Coordinates of C-alpha atoms and ligand atoms in Angstrom, one line a residue:
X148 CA 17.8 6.6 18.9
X149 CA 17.7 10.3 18.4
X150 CA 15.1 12.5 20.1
X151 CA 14.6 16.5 20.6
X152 CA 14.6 17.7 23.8
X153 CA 12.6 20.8 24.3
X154 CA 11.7 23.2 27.1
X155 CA 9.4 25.6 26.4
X156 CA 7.5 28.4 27.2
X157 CA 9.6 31.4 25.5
X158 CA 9.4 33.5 22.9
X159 CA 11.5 33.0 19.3
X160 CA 13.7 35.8 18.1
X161 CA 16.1 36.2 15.5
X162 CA 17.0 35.0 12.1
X163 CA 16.1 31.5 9.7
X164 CA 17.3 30.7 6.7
X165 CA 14.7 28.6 5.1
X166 CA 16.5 25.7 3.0
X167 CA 15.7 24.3 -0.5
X168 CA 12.6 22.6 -1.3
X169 CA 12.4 18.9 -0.3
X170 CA 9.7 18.4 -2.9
X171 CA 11.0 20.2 -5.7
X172 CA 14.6 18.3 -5.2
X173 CA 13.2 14.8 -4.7
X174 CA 11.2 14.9 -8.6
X175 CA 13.9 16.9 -9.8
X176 CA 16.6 14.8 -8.7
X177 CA 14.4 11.6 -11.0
X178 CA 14.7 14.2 -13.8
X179 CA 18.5 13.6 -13.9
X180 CA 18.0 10.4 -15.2
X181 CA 16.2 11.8 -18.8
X182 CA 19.4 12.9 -20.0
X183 CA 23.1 11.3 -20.2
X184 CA 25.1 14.0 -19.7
X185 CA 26.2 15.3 -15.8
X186 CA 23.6 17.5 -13.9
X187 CA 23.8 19.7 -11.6
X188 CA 21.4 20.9 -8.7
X189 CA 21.9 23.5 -6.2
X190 CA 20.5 24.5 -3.0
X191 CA 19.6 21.2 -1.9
X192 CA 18.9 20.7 1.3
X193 CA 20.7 18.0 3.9
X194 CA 17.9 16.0 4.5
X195 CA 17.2 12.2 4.6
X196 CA 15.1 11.5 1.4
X197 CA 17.6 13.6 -0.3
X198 CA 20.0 10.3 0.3
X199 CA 17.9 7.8 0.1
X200 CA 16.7 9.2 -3.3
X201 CA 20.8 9.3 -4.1
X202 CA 21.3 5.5 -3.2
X203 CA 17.9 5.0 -5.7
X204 CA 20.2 6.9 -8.1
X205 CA 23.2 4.8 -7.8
X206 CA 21.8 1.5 -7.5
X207 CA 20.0 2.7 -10.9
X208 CA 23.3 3.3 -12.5
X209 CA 23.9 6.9 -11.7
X210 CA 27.4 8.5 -10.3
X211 CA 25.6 11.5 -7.2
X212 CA 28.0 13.4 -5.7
X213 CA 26.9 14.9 -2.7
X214 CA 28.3 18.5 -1.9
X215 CA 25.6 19.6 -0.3
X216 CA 24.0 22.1 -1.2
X217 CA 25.1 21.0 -4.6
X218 CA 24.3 17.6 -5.7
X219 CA 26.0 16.6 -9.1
X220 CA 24.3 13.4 -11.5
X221 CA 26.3 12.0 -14.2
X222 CA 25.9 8.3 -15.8
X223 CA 28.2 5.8 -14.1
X224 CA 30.6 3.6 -16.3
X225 CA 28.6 0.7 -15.3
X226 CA 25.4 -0.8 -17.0
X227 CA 22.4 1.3 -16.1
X228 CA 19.5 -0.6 -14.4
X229 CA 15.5 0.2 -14.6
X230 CA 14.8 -1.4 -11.5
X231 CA 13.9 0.4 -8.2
X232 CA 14.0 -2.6 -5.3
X233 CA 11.5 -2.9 -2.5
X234 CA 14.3 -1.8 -0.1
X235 CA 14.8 1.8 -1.5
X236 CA 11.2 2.5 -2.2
X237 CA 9.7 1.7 1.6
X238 CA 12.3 4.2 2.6
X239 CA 10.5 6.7 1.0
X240 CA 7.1 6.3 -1.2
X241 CA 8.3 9.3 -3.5
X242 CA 10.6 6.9 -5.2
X243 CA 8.3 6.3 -7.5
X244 CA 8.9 9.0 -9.3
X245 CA 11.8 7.0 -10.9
X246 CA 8.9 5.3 -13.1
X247 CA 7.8 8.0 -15.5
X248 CA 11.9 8.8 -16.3
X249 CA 13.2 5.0 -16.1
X250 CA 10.4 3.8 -18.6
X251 CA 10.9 7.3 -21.0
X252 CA 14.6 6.6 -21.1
X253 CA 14.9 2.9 -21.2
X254 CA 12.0 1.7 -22.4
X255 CA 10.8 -0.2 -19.6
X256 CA 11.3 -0.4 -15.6
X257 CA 11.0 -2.2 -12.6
X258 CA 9.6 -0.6 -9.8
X259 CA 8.2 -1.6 -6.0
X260 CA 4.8 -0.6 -5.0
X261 CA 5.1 1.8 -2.4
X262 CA 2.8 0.6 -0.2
X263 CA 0.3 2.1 2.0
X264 CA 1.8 4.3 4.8
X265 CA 1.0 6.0 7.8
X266 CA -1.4 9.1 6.8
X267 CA -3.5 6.6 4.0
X268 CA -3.6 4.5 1.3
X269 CA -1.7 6.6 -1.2
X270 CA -2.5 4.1 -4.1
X271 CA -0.6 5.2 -7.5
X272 CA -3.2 4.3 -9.8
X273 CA -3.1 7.8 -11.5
X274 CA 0.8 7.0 -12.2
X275 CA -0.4 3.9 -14.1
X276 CA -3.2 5.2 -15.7
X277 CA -1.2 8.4 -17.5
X278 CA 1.8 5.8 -18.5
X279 CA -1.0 3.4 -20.2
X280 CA -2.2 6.4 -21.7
X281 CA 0.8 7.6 -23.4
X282 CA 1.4 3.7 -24.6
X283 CA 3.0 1.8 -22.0
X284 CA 2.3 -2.0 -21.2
X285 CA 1.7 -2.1 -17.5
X286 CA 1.5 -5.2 -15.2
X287 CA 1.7 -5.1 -11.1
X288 CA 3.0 -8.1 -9.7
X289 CA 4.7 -9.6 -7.2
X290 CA 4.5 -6.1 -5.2
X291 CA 6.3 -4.6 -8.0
X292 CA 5.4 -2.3 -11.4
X293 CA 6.4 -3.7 -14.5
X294 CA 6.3 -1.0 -17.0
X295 CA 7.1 -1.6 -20.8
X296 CA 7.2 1.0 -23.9
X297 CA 10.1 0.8 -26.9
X298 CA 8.8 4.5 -27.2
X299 CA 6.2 6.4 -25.4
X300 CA 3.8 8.3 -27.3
X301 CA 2.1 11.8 -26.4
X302 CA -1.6 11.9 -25.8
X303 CA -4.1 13.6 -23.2
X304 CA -4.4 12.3 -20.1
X305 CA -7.1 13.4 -17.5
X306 CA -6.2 12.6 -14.1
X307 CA -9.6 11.9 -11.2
X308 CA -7.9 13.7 -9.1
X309 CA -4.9 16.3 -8.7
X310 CA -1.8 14.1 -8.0
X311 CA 1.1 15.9 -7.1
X312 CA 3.9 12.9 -8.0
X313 CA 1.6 11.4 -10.5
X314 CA 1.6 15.1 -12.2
X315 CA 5.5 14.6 -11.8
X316 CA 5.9 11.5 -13.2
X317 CA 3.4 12.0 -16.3
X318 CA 5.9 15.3 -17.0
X319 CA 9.0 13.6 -17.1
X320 CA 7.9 10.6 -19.3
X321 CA 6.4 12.6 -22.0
X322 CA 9.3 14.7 -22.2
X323 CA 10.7 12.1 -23.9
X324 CA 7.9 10.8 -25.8
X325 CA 7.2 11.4 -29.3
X326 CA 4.7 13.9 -29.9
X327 CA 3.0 16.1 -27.7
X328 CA 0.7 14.8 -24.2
X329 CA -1.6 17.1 -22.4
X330 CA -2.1 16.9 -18.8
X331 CA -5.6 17.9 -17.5
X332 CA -6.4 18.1 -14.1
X333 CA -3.0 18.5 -13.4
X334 CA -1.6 19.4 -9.9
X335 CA -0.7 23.1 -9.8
X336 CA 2.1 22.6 -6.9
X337 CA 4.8 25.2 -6.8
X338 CA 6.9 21.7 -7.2
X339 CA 5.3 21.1 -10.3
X340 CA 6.1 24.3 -11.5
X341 CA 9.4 24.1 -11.2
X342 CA 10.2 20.7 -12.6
X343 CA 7.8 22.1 -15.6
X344 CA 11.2 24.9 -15.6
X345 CA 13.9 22.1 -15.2
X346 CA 12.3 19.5 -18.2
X347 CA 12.6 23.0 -20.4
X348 CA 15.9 23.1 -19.5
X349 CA 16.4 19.6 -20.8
X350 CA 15.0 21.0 -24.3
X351 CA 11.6 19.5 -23.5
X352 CA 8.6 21.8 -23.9
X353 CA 6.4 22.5 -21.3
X354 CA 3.4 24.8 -21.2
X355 CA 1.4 25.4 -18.2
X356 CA 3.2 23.8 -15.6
X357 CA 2.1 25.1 -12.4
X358 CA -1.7 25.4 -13.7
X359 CA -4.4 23.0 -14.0
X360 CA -4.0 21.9 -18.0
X361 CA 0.1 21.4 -18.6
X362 CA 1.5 20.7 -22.2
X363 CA 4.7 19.2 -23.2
X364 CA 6.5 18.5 -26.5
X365 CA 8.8 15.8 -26.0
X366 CA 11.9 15.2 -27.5
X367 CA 14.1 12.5 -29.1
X368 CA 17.0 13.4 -26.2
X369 CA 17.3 15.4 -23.2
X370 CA 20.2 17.8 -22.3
X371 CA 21.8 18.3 -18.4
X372 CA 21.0 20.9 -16.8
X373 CA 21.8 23.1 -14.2
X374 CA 19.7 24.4 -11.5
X375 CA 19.1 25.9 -8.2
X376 CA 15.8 24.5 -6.3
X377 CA 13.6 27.0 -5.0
X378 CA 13.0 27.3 -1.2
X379 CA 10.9 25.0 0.8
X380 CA 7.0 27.0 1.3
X381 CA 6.6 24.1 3.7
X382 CA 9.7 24.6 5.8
X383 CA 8.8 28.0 6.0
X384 CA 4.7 27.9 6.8
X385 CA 6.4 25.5 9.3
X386 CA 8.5 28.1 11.5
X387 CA 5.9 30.6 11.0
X388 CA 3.4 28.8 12.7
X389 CA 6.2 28.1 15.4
X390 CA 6.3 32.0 16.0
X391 CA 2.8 31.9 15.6
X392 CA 2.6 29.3 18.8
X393 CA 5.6 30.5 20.6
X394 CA 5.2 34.3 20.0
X395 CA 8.2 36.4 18.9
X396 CA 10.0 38.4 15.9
X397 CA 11.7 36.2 13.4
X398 CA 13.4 36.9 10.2
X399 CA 13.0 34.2 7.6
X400 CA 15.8 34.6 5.0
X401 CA 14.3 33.9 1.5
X402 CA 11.2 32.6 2.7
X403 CA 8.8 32.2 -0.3
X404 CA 6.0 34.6 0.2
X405 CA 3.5 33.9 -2.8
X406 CA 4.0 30.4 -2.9
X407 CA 2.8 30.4 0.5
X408 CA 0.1 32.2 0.3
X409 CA -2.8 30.4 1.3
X410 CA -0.8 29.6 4.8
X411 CA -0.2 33.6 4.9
X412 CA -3.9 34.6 4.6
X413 CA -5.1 32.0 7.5
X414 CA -1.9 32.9 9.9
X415 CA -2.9 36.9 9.7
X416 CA -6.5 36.1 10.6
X417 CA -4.7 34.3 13.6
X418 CA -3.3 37.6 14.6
X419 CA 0.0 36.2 13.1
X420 CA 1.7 39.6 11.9
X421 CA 4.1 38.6 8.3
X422 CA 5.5 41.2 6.7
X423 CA 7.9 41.0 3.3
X424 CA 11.1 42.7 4.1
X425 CA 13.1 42.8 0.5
X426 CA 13.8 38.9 -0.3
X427 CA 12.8 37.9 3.4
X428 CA 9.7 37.7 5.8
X429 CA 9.6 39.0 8.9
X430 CA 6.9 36.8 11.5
X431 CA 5.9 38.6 14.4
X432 CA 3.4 37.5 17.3
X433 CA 2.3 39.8 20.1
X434 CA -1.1 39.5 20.9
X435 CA -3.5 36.4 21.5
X436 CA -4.0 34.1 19.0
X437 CA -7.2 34.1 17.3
X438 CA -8.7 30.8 16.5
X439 CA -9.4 30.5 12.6
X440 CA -11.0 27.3 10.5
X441 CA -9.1 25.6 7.8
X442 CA -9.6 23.1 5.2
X443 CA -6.9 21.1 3.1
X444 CA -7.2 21.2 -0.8
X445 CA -4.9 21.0 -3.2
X446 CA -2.7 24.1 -4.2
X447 CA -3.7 26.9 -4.3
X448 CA -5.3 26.2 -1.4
X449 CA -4.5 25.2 2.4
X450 CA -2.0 22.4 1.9
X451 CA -2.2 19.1 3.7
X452 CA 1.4 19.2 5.0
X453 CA 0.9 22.6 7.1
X454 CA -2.5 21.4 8.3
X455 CA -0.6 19.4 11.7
X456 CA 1.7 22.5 12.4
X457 CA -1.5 25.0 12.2
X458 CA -3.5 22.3 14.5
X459 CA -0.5 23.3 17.0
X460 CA -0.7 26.5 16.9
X461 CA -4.7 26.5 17.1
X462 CA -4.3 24.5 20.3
X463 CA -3.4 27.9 22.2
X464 CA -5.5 30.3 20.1
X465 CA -8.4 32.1 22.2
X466 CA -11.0 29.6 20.7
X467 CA -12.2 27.0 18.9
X468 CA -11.2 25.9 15.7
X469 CA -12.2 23.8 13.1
X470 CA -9.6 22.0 10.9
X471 CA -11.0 19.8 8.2
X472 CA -8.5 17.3 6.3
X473 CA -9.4 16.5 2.2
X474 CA -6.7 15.4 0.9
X475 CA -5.2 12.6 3.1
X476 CA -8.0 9.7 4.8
X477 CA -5.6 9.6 8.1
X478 CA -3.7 12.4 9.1
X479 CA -4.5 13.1 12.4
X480 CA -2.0 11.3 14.3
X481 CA -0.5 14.3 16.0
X482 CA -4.3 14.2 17.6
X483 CA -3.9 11.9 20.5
X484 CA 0.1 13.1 21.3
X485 CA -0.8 16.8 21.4
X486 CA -3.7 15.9 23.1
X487 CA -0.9 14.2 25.8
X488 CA 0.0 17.4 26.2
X489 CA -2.8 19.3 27.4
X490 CA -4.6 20.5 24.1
X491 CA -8.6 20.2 23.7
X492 CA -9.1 17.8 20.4
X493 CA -12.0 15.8 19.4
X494 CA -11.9 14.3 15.7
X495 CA -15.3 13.5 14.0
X496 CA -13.7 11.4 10.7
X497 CA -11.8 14.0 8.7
X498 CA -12.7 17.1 10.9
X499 CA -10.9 18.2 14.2
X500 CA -12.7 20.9 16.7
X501 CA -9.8 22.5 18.7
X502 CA -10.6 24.2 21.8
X503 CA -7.8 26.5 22.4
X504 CA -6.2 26.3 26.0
X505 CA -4.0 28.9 27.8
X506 CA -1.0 26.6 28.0
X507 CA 0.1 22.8 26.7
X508 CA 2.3 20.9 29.1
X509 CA 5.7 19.7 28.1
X510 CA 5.4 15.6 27.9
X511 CA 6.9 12.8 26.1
X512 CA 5.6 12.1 22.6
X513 CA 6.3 10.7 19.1
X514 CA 5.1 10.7 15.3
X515 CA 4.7 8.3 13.1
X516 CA 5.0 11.2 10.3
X517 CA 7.1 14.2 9.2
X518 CA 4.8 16.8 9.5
X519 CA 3.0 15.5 12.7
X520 CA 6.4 15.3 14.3
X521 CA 7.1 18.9 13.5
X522 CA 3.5 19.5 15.1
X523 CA 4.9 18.3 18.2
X524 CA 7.7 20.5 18.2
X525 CA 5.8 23.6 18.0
X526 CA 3.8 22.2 20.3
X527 CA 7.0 21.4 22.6
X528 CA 8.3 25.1 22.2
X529 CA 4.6 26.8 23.3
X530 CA 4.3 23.7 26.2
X531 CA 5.4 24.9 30.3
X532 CA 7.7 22.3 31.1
X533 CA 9.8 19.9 29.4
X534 CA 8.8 17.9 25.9
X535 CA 10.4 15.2 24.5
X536 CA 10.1 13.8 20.7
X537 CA 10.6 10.9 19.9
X538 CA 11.1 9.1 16.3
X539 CA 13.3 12.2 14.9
X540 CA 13.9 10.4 12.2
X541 CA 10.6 11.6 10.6
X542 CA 11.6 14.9 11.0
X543 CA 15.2 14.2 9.9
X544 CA 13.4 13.2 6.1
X545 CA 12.0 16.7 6.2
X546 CA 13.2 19.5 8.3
X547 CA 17.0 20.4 7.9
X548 CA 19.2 20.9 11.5
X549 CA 15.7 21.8 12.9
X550 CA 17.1 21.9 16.6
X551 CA 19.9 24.2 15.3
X552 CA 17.8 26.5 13.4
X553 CA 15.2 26.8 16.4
X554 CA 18.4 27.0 18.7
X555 CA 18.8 30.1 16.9
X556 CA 15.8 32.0 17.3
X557 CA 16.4 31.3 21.2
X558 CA 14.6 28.1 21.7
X559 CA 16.0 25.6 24.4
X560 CA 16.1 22.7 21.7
X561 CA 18.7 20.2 21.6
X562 CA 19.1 16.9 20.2
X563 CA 19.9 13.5 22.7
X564 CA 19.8 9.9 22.8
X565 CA 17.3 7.6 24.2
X566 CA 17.6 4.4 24.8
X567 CA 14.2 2.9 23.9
X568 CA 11.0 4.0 22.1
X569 CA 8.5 4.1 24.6
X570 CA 8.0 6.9 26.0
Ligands
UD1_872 C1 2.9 15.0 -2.5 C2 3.9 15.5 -1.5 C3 3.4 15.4 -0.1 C4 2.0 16.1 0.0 C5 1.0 15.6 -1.1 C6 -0.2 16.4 -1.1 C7 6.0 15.0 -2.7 C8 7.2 14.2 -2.7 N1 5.1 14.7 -1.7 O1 2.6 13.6 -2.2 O2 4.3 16.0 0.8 O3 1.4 15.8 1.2 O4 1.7 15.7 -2.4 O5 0.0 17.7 -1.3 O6 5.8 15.9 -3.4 N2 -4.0 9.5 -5.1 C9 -4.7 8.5 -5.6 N3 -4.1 7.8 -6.7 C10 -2.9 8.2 -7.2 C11 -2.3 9.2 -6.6 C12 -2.8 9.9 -5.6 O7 -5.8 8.1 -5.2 O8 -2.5 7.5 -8.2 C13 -4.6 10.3 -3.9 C14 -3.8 10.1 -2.6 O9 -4.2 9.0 -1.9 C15 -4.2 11.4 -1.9 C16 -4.4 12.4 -3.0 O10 -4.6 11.7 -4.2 O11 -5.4 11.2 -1.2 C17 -3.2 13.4 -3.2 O12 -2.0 12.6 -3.3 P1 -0.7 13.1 -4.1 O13 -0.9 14.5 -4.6 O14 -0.5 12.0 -5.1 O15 0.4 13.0 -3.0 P2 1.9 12.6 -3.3 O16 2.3 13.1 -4.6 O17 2.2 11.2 -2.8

């Protein structure tokens, strides 16, 4: 079993390039399966759900050849097959954005539940509720979704809440629907954005992707496209709160700035200095941090997946902090690890009051999530002593070559092998 082997304590310097966008390739990747011609996708980054999202491909009749960065989609000889298996989809709960495409294209899927998983319930009732709406028959049993529809049909749906996949998969499936759907109370993810440019690409027609209402005029078929995925705003809030927590002077080659910034506005308060520098951002920390509130809400505000790296860096500001969680009902894991390592935590249900401390110690600690394992690493590279994370393979879904990017800026970061999983 893998595990990153810190020793902290110094400053970052140097350079990062920030990699594609996990969340852009994963929906975009389901995309390929709306047209029959060979696809192509570029700047993708070498991650784990980018795999397991090919193996979903395959097994659902698709030929993915991995070059990465460049991933390439075409129809395999063989029979195509609408069903996603249980195996695949516990792997990753984003592969059930095959539903909206498999259903459009075939007229009816098979596709396991998700499940719950470790930061909530994550139900996909909103999925279910858009395909209904746009004509599909819809039974859940046996763990899996049965989803039937000779032809979907355009209509408005109005999601309760903004669902960032369930925006994705509504998108996809009326792209090939007949007639036109409108999508209110849609997600407005930078992700959502940019699948909204890809399904236009396909010949689909799609209005207002990236805001709150979305249109789209499907069509009878679906061209391939060609594309090149944006960078990763997550991966890139990510090492800035690592420069935030570890001080320094990094260069982030083609971070996205606007994208990010909700992330941008609440590091500066912190005494985080982030300056554009043509198609980078430089990060720069010199003084103290200062400690600065935060809530999670859906974009444009704080997102949910920077809120455990922020914690991390809050954890050494000069101060207390208060760091309230809204979108996800348990995502506060990295609470009782960090804590492990010195910081001054106490959660009231979805609110966290940091006390910032001078120093965290280095300890042995694990995550049973991608973003609250890359908590711990900023954690690890602020921490006097020596800090060991465990269950890598979270961050392995998420963060590409991690170690080797922080080994870059001058971190002491490597990656070895433990025998067992206690720590
Ligand atoms: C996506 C991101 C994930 C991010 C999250 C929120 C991908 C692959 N993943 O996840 O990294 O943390 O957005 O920004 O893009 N909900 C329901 N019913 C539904 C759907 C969602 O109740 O049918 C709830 C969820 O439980 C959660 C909230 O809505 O409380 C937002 O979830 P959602 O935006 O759907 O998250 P994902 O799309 O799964």
């Amino acid at each position: 079993m893998d595990a990153i082997l810190i020793r902290g304590n110094r400053p970052l310097q140097g350079q990062i390039r920030v990699s594609g966008a996990k969340n852009a390739a994963l929906p975009i990747l389901c995309a390929t399966l709306l047209s029959d011609g060979a696809s192509i996708l570029r700047n993708v980054p070498n991650l784990k759900d980018i795999e397991t999202t090919s193996a979903l491909l395959r097994f659902l009749g698709r030929d993915v050849t991995l070059d990465l960065p460049e991933v390439r989609v075409q129809p395999a000889t063989r029979e195509a097959n609408p069903e996603a298996p249980y195996d695949l989809v516990r792997q990753m709960r984003a592969s059930v954005l095959v539903l909206g495409p498999l259903l459009a294209r075939y007229g009816r899927a098979r596709v396991s539940l998700p499940g719950g998983c470790a930061i909530g319930a994550r139900p996909v009732d909103q999925h279910l509720m858009g395909l209904e709406a746009l004509g599909a028959k819809i039974a859940v049993e046996h763990g899996y979704i049965h989803a039937e529809a000779p032809r979907l049909r355009g209509a408005e749906v109005v999601f309760d809440m903004q669902t960032v996949t369930g925006t994705e998969n509504l998108m996809m499936a009326a792209a090939l629907a007949r007639g036109r759907t409108t999508l209110v109370n849609a997600a407005c993810e930078p992700e959502v954005e940019e699948l909204g440019r890809v399904l236009n690409k396909m010949g689909a027609r799609v209005d207002g992707a990236g805001t709150s209402v979305i249109h789209i005029e499907g069509r009878d078929e679906l061209l391939p496209f060609d594309h090149a995925i944006i960078a990763d705003r997550i991966e890139a809030g990510t090492f800035m709160a690592a420069v935030g927590a570890a001080g320094g002077d990094v260069l982030l080659e083609n971070a996205p700035l606007e994208s990010l910034e909700p992330v941008v506005v609440k590091l500066r308060k912190a005494r985080v200095e982030i300056e554009r520098e043509g198609p980078h951002v430089r990060v720069r920390r010199l003084d103290r941090l200062s400690p600065v509130d935060v809530a999670t809400a859906p974009h444009p505000g704080f997102p949910t997946d920077m809120q455990a790296q922020f914690m991390a860096m809050m954890c050494v500001a000069g101060g207390r902090s208060v760091l309230t969680e809204t979108v996800f009902e348990n995502r506060f894991m990295h609470v009782p690890e960090l804590s492990r390592m010195g910081a001054r935590i106490e959660t009231h249900s979805n609110t966290a009051i940091v006390e910032g401390v001078r120093q965290l110690s280095g300890a042995s600690v694990m995550a049973t999530d991608l973003r609250a394992s890359a908590s711990l690493v900023i954690a690890g590279l602020v921490a006097e002593g020596e800090t060991l994370v465990r269950r890598v393979y979270h961050l392995d879904r998420g963060y590409e070559q991690i170690e080797k990017k922080l080994k870059g800026v001058g971190a002491d970061v490597s990656r070895v092998k433990v025998s067992s999983e206690e720590p």
